[in-house]
XYZ file of N, CA and C in Angstrom:
294
model
N 0.948 -1.086 0.084
C 0.282 -0.022 -0.039
C 0.643 1.303 -0.130
N 0.540 2.050 -1.189
C 1.719 3.275 -1.206
C 0.897 4.315 -0.220
N 1.763 5.221 0.295
C 1.393 6.468 0.867
C 1.240 7.416 -0.001
N 0.580 8.291 0.106
C 0.372 9.476 -0.885
C 1.135 10.682 -0.281
N 2.330 10.751 -0.340
C 3.068 11.985 0.032
C 3.034 13.481 -0.423
N 2.251 13.057 -1.706
C 2.422 14.561 -2.442
C 1.158 15.284 -1.851
N -0.174 14.606 -1.311
C -1.274 15.295 -0.525
C -0.593 15.991 0.882
N 0.137 15.246 1.433
C 0.717 15.523 2.922
C 1.705 16.775 2.426
N 2.492 16.706 1.436
C 3.623 17.928 1.210
C 2.752 18.999 0.597
N 1.879 18.838 -0.015
C 1.271 20.107 -0.792
C 0.498 20.821 0.448
N 0.074 20.477 1.600
C -0.588 20.936 2.714
C 0.052 20.819 3.674
N 1.416 20.891 3.838
C 2.124 20.844 4.869
C 1.889 22.198 5.753
N 1.418 22.302 6.877
C 1.272 23.591 7.826
C 2.542 23.617 8.596
N 3.117 24.736 8.769
C 4.423 25.164 9.318
C 3.915 25.086 10.749
N 5.465 24.695 11.683
C 5.141 24.484 12.913
C 4.876 25.872 13.636
N 5.330 27.224 12.872
C 5.013 28.434 13.381
C 3.536 28.583 13.442
N 2.925 28.137 12.488
C 1.512 28.428 12.303
C 0.643 27.609 13.624
N 1.066 26.400 13.982
C 0.472 25.841 15.107
C 0.831 26.530 16.517
N 1.908 27.161 16.396
C 2.203 27.644 17.741
C 1.317 29.041 17.914
N 1.356 29.731 16.468
C 0.624 31.114 16.740
C -1.091 30.770 17.175
N -1.286 29.535 16.249
C -3.030 29.094 16.872
C -3.155 28.902 18.455
N -2.391 28.036 18.775
C -1.791 27.776 20.114
C -1.993 28.810 20.903
N -1.424 29.981 20.674
C -1.213 31.382 21.317
C -2.511 31.929 21.389
N -3.351 31.818 20.164
C -4.333 32.132 19.939
C -5.551 31.818 20.945
N -5.262 30.483 20.967
C -6.322 29.433 21.625
C -6.235 29.844 23.228
N -5.031 30.447 23.683
C -4.492 30.567 24.818
C -5.186 31.795 25.341
N -4.864 32.861 24.375
C -5.601 34.067 24.587
C -7.048 34.053 24.686
N -7.699 33.307 23.839
C -9.395 33.282 23.698
C -9.714 32.533 25.023
N -8.832 31.648 25.522
C -9.233 30.918 26.665
C -9.435 32.254 28.071
N -8.069 32.725 28.050
C -7.996 33.870 29.047
C -9.130 34.886 28.702
N -9.403 35.278 27.565
C -10.599 36.011 27.547
C -12.003 35.340 28.188
N -12.054 34.244 27.708
C -13.191 33.562 28.206
C -13.243 33.673 29.801
N -12.428 33.342 30.246
C -12.050 33.551 31.788
C -12.446 35.060 32.443
N -11.806 36.024 31.554
C -11.947 37.209 32.166
C -13.627 37.738 31.795
N -14.297 37.464 30.623
C -15.712 37.987 30.508
C -16.596 37.353 31.382
N -16.081 36.010 31.805
C -16.966 35.112 32.932
C -17.225 36.224 33.859
N -16.501 37.333 34.670
C -16.644 38.058 35.678
C -17.485 39.245 35.172
N -17.625 39.588 33.972
C -18.346 40.635 33.379
C -19.827 40.451 33.450
N -20.800 41.259 33.807
C -22.322 40.769 33.717
C -22.554 41.549 32.378
N -22.835 41.159 31.127
C -23.295 41.616 30.118
C -24.589 41.740 29.802
N -25.476 41.295 30.991
C -26.808 41.320 30.875
C -27.347 40.078 30.104
N -28.495 40.432 29.082
C -28.943 39.320 28.266
C -27.667 38.869 27.048
N -26.578 39.845 26.761
C -25.636 39.522 25.771
C -24.646 38.607 26.401
N -24.795 37.869 28.110
C -23.850 37.214 28.252
C -23.589 35.877 27.441
N -24.855 35.061 27.004
C -24.508 34.095 26.256
C -24.231 33.944 24.763
N -24.526 35.370 24.315
C -23.924 35.910 22.872
C -22.291 35.884 22.911
N -21.964 36.542 23.733
C -20.317 36.634 23.966
C -19.521 35.546 24.315
N -20.324 34.580 24.924
C -19.584 33.358 25.451
C -19.514 32.751 24.382
N -20.845 32.241 23.596
C -20.752 31.390 22.286
C -20.031 32.273 21.204
N -19.708 33.271 20.887
C -18.985 34.003 20.092
C -17.398 33.688 20.073
N -17.053 33.604 21.459
C -15.303 33.434 21.715
C -15.288 31.627 21.668
N -16.237 30.872 21.986
C -16.351 29.282 21.907
C -16.425 29.017 20.370
N -17.068 30.065 19.625
C -17.083 29.539 18.231
C -15.865 29.740 17.314
N -14.977 30.788 17.682
C -13.828 31.272 17.398
C -12.850 30.037 17.503
N -13.007 29.889 18.886
C -12.043 28.920 19.368
C -11.934 27.307 18.572
N -13.572 27.031 18.543
C -13.741 26.000 17.835
C -13.150 25.772 16.054
N -13.322 27.071 15.580
C -13.064 27.168 13.997
C -11.794 27.012 14.094
N -10.972 27.628 14.950
C -9.522 27.398 14.848
C -8.905 25.935 14.941
N -9.630 25.211 15.930
C -9.200 24.022 16.136
C -9.748 22.938 15.017
N -10.870 23.192 14.219
C -11.159 22.673 13.215
C -10.438 22.895 11.944
N -9.903 23.891 11.771
C -9.338 24.386 10.600
C -7.730 23.942 10.707
N -7.141 24.167 11.957
C -5.871 23.824 11.823
C -5.454 22.606 12.131
N -6.137 22.066 13.509
C -5.499 20.964 14.195
C -6.259 19.906 13.453
N -7.555 19.934 13.098
C -8.436 18.712 12.363
C -8.064 19.048 10.876
N -7.407 19.973 10.328
C -6.747 20.024 8.972
C -7.815 20.378 7.825
N -8.927 20.809 8.392
C -10.348 21.284 7.436
C -10.061 22.078 6.373
N -9.050 23.130 6.800
C -8.606 24.048 5.932
C -8.154 23.717 4.721
N -7.619 22.326 4.639
C -7.080 22.082 3.482
C -7.883 20.992 2.322
N -9.371 20.684 3.065
C -9.916 19.501 2.685
C -10.578 20.127 1.428
N -11.204 18.925 0.669
C -12.328 19.263 -0.336
C -13.251 19.624 -0.293
N -14.461 20.074 -1.241
C -15.757 21.142 -0.866
C -16.806 19.790 -0.510
N -16.812 18.288 -0.868
C -17.312 17.479 -0.485
C -17.385 17.508 1.229
N -16.016 17.472 1.850
C -16.023 17.340 3.244
C -16.544 18.789 3.940
N -16.221 19.828 3.355
C -16.899 21.253 3.559
C -18.462 21.029 3.782
N -19.186 20.168 2.907
C -20.585 20.208 2.678
C -21.023 19.411 4.146
N -20.200 18.310 4.391
C -20.569 17.292 5.641
C -20.152 18.144 6.822
N -19.333 19.108 6.873
C -19.043 19.983 8.018
C -20.360 20.992 8.198
N -20.342 22.151 7.184
C -21.328 22.886 6.986
C -23.002 22.367 6.875
N -23.145 21.131 6.777
C -24.455 21.234 6.754
C -25.140 21.074 8.311
N -24.351 20.031 9.072
C -25.125 19.936 10.490
C -24.629 21.424 11.248
N -23.833 22.289 10.874
C -23.991 23.307 11.277
C -25.116 24.275 10.986
N -25.439 24.232 9.952
C -26.763 24.770 9.658
C -27.932 24.018 10.084
N -28.138 22.894 10.270
C -29.064 22.229 11.209
C -29.280 22.928 12.453
N -28.119 22.725 13.216
C -27.784 23.555 14.157
C -28.337 24.905 14.748
N -27.912 25.597 13.551
C -28.356 27.061 13.918
C -29.940 26.987 13.724
N -30.586 26.468 12.615
C -31.875 26.150 12.489
C -32.641 25.680 13.567
N -31.988 24.912 14.565
C -32.598 24.489 15.648
C -32.740 25.565 16.726
N -31.600 26.064 16.678
C -31.192 27.328 17.660
C -32.311 28.361 17.534
N -32.454 28.659 16.133
C -33.423 29.952 15.653
C -34.955 29.570 15.980
N -35.028 28.238 15.657
C -36.624 27.890 15.854
C -36.986 27.925 17.562
N -35.973 27.284 18.234
C -36.000 27.592 19.747
C -36.093 28.675 20.330
N -35.605 29.635 19.729
C -35.524 31.043 20.078
C -36.980 31.814 19.785
N -37.370 31.395 18.607
C -38.469 31.964 17.962
C -39.757 31.592 18.957
N -39.535 30.065 19.366
C -40.628 29.692 20.311
C -40.681 29.982 21.497
N -39.530 30.563 22.178
C -39.480 31.063 23.584
C -40.069 32.559 23.602
N -39.876 33.379 22.150
C -39.762 34.687 22.539
C -41.635 34.867 22.075
N -42.030 33.972 21.388
C -43.427 34.143 20.860
C -44.730 33.483 21.397
N -44.244 32.819 22.787
C -45.212 32.220 23.319
C -45.983 33.114 24.576
């Protein structure tokens, strides 16, 4: 069984990139801790989910190598995220219009 090294060499991410992503995740974790002590009122959940979404995106793009995947893989990634957004949106509309 031959190993496809062309694909691995074509999309090789430099170690420095991983260091920068790790630093960004560390800073975002510190921001998460910092904002947990601040009362934003009804915006608490939006701030928390925004920081968590950025962190999850960094992990998925760089550590899970989604940045270099083909279109079909992106369909399988974005479709469940769209369904999640639909579920959250319908739940919010149900809560607000009761």
